[in-house]
PDB file of C-alpha atoms in Angstrom:
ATOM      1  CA  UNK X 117    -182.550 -21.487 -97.006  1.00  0.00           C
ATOM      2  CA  UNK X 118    -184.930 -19.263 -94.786  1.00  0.00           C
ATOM      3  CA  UNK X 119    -187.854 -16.759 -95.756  1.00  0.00           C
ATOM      4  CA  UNK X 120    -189.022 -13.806 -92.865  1.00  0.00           C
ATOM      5  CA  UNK X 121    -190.922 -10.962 -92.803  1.00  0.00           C
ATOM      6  CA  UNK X 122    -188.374  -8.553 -94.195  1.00  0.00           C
ATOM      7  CA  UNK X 123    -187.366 -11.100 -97.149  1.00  0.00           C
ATOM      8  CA  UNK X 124    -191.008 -12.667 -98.501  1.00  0.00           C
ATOM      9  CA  UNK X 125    -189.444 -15.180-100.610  1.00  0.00           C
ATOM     10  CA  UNK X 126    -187.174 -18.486-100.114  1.00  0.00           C
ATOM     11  CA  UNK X 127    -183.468 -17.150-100.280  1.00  0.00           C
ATOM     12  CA  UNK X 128    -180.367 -19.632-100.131  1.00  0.00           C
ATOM     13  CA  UNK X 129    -177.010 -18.254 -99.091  1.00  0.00           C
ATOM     14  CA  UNK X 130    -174.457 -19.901-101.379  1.00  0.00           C
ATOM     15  CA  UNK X 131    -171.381 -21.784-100.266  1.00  0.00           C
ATOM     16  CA  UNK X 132    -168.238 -22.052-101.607  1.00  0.00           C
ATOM     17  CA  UNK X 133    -168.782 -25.006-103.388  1.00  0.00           C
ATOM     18  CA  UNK X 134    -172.372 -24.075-104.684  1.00  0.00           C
ATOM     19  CA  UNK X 135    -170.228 -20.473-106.076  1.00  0.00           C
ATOM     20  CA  UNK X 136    -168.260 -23.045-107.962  1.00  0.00           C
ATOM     21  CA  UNK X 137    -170.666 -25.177-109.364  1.00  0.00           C
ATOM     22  CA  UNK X 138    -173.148 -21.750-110.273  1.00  0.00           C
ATOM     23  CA  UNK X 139    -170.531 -20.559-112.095  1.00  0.00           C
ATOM     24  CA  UNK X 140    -171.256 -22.026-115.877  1.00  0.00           C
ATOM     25  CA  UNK X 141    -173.081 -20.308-118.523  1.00  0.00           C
ATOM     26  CA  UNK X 142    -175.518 -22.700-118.953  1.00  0.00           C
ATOM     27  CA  UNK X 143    -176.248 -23.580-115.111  1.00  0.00           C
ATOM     28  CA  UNK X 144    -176.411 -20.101-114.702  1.00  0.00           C
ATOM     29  CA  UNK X 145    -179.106 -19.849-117.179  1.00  0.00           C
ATOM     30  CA  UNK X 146    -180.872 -22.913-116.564  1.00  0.00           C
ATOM     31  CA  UNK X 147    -181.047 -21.448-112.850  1.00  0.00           C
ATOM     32  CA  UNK X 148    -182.617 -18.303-114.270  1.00  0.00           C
ATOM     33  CA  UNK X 149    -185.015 -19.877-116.961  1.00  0.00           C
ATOM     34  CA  UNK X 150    -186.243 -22.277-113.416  1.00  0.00           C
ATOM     35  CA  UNK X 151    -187.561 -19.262-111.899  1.00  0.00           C
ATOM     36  CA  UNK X 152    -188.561 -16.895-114.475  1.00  0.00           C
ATOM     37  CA  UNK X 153    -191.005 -19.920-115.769  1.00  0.00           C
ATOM     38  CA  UNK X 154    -191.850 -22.414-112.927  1.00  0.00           C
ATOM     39  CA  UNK X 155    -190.929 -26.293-112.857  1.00  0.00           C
ATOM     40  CA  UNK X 156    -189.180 -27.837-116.344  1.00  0.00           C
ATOM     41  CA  UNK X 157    -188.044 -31.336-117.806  1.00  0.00           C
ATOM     42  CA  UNK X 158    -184.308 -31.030-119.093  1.00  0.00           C
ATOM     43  CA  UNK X 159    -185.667 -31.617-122.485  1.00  0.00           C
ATOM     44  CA  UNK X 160    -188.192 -28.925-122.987  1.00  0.00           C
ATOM     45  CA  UNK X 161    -185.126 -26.531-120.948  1.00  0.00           C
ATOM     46  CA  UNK X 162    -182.324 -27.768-124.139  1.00  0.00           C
ATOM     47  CA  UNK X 163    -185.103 -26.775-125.923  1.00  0.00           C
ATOM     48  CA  UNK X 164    -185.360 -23.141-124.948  1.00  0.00           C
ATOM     49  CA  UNK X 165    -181.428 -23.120-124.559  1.00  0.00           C
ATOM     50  CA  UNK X 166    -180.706 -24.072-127.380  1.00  0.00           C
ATOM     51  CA  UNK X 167    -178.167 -26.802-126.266  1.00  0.00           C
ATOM     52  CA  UNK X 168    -178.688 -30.632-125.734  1.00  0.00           C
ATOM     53  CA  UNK X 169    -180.662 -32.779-123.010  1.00  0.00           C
ATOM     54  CA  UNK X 170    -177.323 -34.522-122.117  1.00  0.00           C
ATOM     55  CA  UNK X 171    -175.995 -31.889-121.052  1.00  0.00           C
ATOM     56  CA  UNK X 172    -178.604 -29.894-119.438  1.00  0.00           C
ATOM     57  CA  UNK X 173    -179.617 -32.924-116.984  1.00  0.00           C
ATOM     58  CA  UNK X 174    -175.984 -33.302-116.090  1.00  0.00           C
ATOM     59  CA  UNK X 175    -175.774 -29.753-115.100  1.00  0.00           C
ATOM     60  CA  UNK X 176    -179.198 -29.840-113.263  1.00  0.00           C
ATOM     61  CA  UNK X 177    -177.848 -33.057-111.394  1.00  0.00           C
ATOM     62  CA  UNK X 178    -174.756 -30.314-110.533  1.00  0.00           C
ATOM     63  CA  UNK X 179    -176.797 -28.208-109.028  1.00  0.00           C
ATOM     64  CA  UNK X 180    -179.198 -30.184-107.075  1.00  0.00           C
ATOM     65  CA  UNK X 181    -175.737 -31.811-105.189  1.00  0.00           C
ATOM     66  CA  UNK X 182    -175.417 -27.871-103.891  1.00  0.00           C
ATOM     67  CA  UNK X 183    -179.086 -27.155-103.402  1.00  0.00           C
ATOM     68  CA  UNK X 184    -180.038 -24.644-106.067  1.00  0.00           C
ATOM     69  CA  UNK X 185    -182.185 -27.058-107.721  1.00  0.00           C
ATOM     70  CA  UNK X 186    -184.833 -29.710-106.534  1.00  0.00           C
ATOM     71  CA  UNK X 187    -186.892 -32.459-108.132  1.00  0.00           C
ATOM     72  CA  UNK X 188    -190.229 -32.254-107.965  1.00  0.00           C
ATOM     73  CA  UNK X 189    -191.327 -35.479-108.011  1.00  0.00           C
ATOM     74  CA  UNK X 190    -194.102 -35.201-110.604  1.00  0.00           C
ATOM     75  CA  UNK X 191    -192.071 -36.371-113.943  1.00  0.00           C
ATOM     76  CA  UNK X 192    -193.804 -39.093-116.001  1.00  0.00           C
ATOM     77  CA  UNK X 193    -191.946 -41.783-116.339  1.00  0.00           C
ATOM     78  CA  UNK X 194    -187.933 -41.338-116.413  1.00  0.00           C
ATOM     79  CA  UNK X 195    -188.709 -37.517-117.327  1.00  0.00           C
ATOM     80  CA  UNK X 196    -187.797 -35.748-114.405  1.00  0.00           C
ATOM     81  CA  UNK X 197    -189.024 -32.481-113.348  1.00  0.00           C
ATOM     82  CA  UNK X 198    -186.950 -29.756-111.957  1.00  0.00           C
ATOM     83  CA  UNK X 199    -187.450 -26.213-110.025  1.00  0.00           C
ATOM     84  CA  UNK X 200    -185.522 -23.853-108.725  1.00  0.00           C
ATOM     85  CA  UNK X 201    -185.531 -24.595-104.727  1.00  0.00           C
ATOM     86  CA  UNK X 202    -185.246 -21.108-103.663  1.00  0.00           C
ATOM     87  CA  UNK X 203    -186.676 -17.931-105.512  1.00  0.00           C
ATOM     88  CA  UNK X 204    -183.122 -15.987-104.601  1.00  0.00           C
ATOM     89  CA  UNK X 205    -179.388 -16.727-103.949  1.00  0.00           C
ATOM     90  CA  UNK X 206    -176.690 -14.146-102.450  1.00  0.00           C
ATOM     91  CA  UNK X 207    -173.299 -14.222-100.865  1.00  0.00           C
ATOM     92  CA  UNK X 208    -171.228 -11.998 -98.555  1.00  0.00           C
ATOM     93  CA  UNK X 209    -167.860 -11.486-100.301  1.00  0.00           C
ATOM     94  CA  UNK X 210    -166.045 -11.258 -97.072  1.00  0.00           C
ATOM     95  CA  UNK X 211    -167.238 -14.941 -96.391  1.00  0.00           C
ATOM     96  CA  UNK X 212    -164.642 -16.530 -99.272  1.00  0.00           C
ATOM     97  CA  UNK X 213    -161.869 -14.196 -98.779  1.00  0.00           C
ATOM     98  CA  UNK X 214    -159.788 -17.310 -98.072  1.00  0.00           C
ATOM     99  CA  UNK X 215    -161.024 -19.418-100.627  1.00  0.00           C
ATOM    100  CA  UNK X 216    -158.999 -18.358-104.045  1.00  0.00           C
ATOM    101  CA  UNK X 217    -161.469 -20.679-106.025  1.00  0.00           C
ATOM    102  CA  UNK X 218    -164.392 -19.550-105.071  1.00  0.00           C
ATOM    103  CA  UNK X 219    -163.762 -15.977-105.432  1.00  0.00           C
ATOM    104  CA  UNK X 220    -162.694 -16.448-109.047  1.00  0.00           C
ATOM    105  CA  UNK X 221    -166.403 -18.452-109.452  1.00  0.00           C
ATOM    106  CA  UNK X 222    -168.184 -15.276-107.620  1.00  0.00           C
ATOM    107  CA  UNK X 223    -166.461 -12.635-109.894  1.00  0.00           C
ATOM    108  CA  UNK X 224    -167.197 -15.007-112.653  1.00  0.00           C
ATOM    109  CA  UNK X 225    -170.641 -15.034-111.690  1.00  0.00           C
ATOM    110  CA  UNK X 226    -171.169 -11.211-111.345  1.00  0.00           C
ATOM    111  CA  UNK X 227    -169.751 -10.537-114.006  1.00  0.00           C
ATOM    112  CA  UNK X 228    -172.656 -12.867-115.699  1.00  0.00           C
ATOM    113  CA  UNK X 229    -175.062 -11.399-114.366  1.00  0.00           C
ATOM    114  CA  UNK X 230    -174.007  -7.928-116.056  1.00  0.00           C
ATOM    115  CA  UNK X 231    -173.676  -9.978-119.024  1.00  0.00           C
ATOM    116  CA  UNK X 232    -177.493 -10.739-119.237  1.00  0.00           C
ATOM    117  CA  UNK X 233    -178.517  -7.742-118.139  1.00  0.00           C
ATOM    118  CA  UNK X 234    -176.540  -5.818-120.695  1.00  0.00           C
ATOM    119  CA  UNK X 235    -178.337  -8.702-123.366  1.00  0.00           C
ATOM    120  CA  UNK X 236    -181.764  -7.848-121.639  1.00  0.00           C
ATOM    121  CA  UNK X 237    -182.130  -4.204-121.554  1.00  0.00           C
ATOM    122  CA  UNK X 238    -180.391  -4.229-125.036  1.00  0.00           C
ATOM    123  CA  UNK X 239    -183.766  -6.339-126.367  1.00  0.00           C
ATOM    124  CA  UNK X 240    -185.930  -3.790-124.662  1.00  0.00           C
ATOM    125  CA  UNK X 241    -184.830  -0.968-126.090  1.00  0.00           C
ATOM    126  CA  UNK X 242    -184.553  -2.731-129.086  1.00  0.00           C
ATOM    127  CA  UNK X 243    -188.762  -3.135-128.626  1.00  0.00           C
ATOM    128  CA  UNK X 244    -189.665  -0.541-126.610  1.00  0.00           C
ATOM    129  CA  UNK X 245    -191.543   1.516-128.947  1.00  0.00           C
ATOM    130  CA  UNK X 246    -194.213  -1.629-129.481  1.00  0.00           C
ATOM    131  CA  UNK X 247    -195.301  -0.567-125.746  1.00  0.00           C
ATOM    132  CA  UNK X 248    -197.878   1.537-124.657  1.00  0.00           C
ATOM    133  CA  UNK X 249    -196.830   4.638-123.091  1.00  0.00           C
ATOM    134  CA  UNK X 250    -198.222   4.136-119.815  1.00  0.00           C
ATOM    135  CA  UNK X 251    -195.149   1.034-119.662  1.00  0.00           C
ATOM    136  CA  UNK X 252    -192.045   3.232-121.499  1.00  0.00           C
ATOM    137  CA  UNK X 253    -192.888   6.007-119.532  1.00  0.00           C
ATOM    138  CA  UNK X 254    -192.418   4.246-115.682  1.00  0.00           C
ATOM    139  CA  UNK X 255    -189.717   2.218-117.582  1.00  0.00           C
ATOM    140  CA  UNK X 256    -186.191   3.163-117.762  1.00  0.00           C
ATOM    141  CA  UNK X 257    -182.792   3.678-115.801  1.00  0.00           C
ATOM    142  CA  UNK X 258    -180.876   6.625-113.485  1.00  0.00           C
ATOM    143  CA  UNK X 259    -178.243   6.733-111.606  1.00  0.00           C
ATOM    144  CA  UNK X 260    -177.263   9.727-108.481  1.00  0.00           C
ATOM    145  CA  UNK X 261    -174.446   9.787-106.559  1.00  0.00           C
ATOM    146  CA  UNK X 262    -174.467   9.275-102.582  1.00  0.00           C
ATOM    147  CA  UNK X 263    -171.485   9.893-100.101  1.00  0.00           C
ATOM    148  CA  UNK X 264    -171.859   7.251 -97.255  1.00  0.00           C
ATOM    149  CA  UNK X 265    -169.742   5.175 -95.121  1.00  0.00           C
ATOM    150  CA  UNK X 266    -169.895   1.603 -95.595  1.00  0.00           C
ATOM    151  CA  UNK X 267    -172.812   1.689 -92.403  1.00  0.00           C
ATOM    152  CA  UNK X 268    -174.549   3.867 -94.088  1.00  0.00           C
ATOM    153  CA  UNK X 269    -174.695   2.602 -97.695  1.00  0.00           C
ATOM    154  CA  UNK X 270    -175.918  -1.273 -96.331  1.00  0.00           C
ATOM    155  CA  UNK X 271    -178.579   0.815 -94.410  1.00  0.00           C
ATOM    156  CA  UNK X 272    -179.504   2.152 -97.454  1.00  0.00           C
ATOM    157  CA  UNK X 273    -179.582  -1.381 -99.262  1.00  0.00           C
ATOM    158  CA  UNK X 274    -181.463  -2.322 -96.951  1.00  0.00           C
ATOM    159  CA  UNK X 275    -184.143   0.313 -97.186  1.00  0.00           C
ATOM    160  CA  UNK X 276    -183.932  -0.289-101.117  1.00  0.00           C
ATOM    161  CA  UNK X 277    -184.837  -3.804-100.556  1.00  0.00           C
ATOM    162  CA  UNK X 278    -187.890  -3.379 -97.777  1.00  0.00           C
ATOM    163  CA  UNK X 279    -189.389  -1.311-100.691  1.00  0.00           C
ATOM    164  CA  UNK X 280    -189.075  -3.821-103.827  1.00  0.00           C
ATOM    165  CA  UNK X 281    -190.107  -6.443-101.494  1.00  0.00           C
ATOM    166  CA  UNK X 282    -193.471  -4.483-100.594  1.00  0.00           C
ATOM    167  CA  UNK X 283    -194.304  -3.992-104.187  1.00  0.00           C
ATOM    168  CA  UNK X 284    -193.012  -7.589-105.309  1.00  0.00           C
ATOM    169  CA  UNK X 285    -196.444  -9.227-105.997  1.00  0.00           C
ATOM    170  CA  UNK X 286    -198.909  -6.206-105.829  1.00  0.00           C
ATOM    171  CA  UNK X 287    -199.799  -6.290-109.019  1.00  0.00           C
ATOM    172  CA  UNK X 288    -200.748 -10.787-108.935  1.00  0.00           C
ATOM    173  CA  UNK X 289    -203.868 -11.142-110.256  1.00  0.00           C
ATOM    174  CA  UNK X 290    -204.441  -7.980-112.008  1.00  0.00           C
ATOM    175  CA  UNK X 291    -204.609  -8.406-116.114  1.00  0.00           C
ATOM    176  CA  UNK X 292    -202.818  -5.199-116.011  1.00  0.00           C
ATOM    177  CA  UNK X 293    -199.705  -5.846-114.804  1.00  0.00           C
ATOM    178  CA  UNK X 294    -196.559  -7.175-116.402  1.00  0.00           C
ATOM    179  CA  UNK X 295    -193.031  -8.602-114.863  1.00  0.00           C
ATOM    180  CA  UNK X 296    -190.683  -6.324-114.384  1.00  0.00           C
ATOM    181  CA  UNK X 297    -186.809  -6.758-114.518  1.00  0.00           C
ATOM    182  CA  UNK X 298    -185.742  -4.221-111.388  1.00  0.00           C
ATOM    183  CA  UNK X 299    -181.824  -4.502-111.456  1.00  0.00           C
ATOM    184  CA  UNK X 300    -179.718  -2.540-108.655  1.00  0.00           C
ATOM    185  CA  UNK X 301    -176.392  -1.406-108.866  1.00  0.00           C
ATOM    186  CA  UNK X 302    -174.034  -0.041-105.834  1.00  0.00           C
ATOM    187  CA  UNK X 303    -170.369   0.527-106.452  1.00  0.00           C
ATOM    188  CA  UNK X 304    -167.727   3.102-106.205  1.00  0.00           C
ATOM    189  CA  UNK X 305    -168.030   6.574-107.826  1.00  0.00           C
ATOM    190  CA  UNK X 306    -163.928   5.945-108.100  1.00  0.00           C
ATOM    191  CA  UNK X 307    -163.140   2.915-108.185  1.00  0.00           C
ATOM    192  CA  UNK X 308    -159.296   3.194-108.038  1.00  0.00           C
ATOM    193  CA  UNK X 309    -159.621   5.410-104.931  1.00  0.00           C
ATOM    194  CA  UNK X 310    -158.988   2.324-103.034  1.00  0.00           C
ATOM    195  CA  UNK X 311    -159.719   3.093 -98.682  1.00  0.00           C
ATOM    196  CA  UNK X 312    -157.135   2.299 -96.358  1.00  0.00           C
ATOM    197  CA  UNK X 313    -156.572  -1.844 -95.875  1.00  0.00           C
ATOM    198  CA  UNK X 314    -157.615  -1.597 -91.935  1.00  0.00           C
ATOM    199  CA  UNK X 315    -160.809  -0.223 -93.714  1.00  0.00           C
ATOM    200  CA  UNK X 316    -161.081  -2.301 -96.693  1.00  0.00           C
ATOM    201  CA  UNK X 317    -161.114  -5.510 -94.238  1.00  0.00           C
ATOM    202  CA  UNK X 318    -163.718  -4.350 -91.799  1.00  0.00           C
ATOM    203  CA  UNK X 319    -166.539  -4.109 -95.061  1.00  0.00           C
ATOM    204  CA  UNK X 320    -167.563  -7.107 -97.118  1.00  0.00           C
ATOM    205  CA  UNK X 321    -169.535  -6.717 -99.932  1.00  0.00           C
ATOM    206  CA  UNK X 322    -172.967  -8.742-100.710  1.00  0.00           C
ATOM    207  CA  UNK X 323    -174.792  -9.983-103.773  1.00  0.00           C
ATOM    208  CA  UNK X 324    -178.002 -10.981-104.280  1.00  0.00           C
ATOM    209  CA  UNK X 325    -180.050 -12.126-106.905  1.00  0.00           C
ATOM    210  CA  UNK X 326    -183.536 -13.467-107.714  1.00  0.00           C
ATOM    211  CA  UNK X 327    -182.903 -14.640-110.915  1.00  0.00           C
ATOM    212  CA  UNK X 328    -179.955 -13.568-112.981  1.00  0.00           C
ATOM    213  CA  UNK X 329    -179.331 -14.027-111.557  1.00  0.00           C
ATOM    214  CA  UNK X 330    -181.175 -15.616-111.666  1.00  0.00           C
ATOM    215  CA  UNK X 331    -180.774 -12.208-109.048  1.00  0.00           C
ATOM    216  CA  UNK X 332    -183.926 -14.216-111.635  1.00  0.00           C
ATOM    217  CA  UNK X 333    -187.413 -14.208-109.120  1.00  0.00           C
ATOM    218  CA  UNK X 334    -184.721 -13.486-109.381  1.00  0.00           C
ATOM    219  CA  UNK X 335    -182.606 -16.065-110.257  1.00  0.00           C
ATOM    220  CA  UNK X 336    -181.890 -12.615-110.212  1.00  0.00           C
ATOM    221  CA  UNK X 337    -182.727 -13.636-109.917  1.00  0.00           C
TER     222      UNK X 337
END
């Protein structure tokens, strides 16, 4: 768990047995609901999940064995309260490539996270037009094509992030601003152009999320 200059938030880096215990439907949206809304009792999170308190406190017991979730201390009675105890998780792919487990759990969980954002955007376009157009015109997606090497494309990640972290809570405090859901995507232009294996090995690819996955804030996540 660590938070610097160039990553203003609390960030854990998952292990392999966190991947496997993240990677449930509900936890991974009991994760998410944590940080989009602050500190919860299992009951009021069934609630909003539409699923039972049973089960939710079991799973949020899950996930406080790995360290993705924490009590805060401040239930009433046998109520407990629970937070998310970071504002982000990631993972470097390359880290697991031995573990068979928890590489199924990771491509579980990306695939998840594409899941809800699909569901997400889908609502917002569904609503858009209520908005103002101040908000559907800076709101939106694009996509361009870059040719990098594998250097080149984590510098540019890394750039990328140094700029949504600078604009992350510029807007706190002013009755203006709104949340916004900033998703970003990096992958093969062809996929099944597959690089050379003496290649392949020397890149690992990383995920990261505030809140999705939070990847949301972000779990995503």
């Amino acid at each position: 768990m660590d938070e610097t200059p160039e990553r203003p938030y609390t960030h854990l880096e998952l292990t392999a047995e966190a991947a496997k215990v993240l990677a449930h439907p509900l936890r991974s949206r009991l994760l998410g609901a944590l940080r989009r809304e602050g500190p919860s009792s299992a009951t009021a999170l069934a609630a909003e999940l539409s699923t039972n308190t049973g089960a939710t406190s079991y799973h949020l017991r899950k996930m406080e064995s790995v360290g993705l979730v924490t009590d805060t201390g401040e239930g009433r009675g046998k109520e407990r309260l629970w937070q998310a105890a970071t504002e982000s998780h990631g993972w470097t792919d390359s880290d697991f490539g031995g573990d068979e487990d928890a590489q199924t759990a990771l491509g579980w969980l990306v695939r998840d996270y594409h899941r809800q954002f699909d569901t997400n955007y889908a609502h917002w376009l569904d609503v858009a037009d209520s908005w103002p157009r101040e908000w559907t015109d800076v709101a939106g997606m694009t996509d361009t094509w870059v040719d990098v090497t594998p250097e080149q494309a984590r510098a540019l990640s890394d750039e990328l992030e140094a700029v949504v972290n600078k604009y992350l809570h510029i807007g706190a405090g002013d009755p203006r601003a709104r949340r916004l859901h900033l998703w970003r995507f990096l992958f093969p232009l062809a996929p099944d152009d597959v690089p050379a294996a003496e290649t392949a090995a020397e890149t690992g690819g990383a995920a990261e999320t505030e809140g999705a996955a939070d990847a949301e804030g972000e779990d995503e996540s």
